[in-house]
Amino acid sequence: MTDAKPDLGSFGSFGRGVTPQQAAEIEALGYGAVWVGGSPPAELDWVEPLLDATTTLKVATGIVNIWTAEAGPVAESFHRIEAAHPGRFLLGIGVGHPEAHQQYRKPIDALVEYLDALDRHRVPKGRRVVAALGPRVLQLSAARSAGAHPYLTTPEHTARARELIGPEAFLAPEHKVILSAPDPADADKAREVGRRALEVYLNLANYLNSWKRLGFSDQDVAKPGSDRLVDAVVAYGTVDAIAARLREHLDAGADHVPVQVLTGSEKLVPALAELAGPLGLKGT
């Protein structure tokens, strides 16, 4: 096992409940990884079926919550997966939100303790990433893991993050997209979908503070979220316009962009197929 920077290709899929068949289809389209969102339990037995169904696709967690999944059992899962599928699993961890966890305390301290525990259980630094938004956690992600997995950010945040973590750290910012066919010009409809996806995050201080650091005002981040905010964190329009927006992260210094398509699970693969060409992916 190595601590070299992870190689997940330029783009991956981000979502929940991906089936092994979908994973195989996503791999065939040329995407390098599937990121599975939410806060899965420490027993990561759902990872193996996705890897069994594919040959090169990587699977990453976005993210394992340090309050609900103890480091020891998570490490056991990691080593079991690694033994069966060497180099194909990336462990994403994060602190979640103070609104959701009574035991929540200073995230930097809790993360350091959790990373120390992963060290003791021999989970390699280069095979884990940290959900990071603010400067201190971004710097910690580079010092104690392969790098950072920011969520609900912009290419401007990606550029700032790259400056903070340096060129050697891995950077994988998630970005949400809406494929608006048959009318990609209908911005109001797309924003309506985007606002529904953002609703819960407008209650969470971590995201509000992150957006304010990027220059969004109190009015922008007040419910239901301004057009300016929605347009910044949710890409919509034609597939070419969406692909151009996603590539802005790469231009700003990202290594890999997990793409979260805001659609039902049954439409996920068709949506990713529409984007594959404009993203320059070489699917089979």
PDB file of C-alpha atoms in Angstrom, residues 37 76 134 204 250:
ATOM      1  CA  GLY A  37     -22.667   9.934   0.017  1.00  0.00           C
ATOM      2  CA  GLU A  76     -11.181  -3.369   9.708  1.00  0.00           C
ATOM      3  CA  GLY A 134     -12.299  26.021   6.048  1.00  0.00           C
ATOM      4  CA  LEU A 204     -26.002  24.192   8.591  1.00  0.00           C
ATOM      5  CA  LEU A 250      -9.917  21.260 -12.846  1.00  0.00           C
TER       6      LEU A 250
END
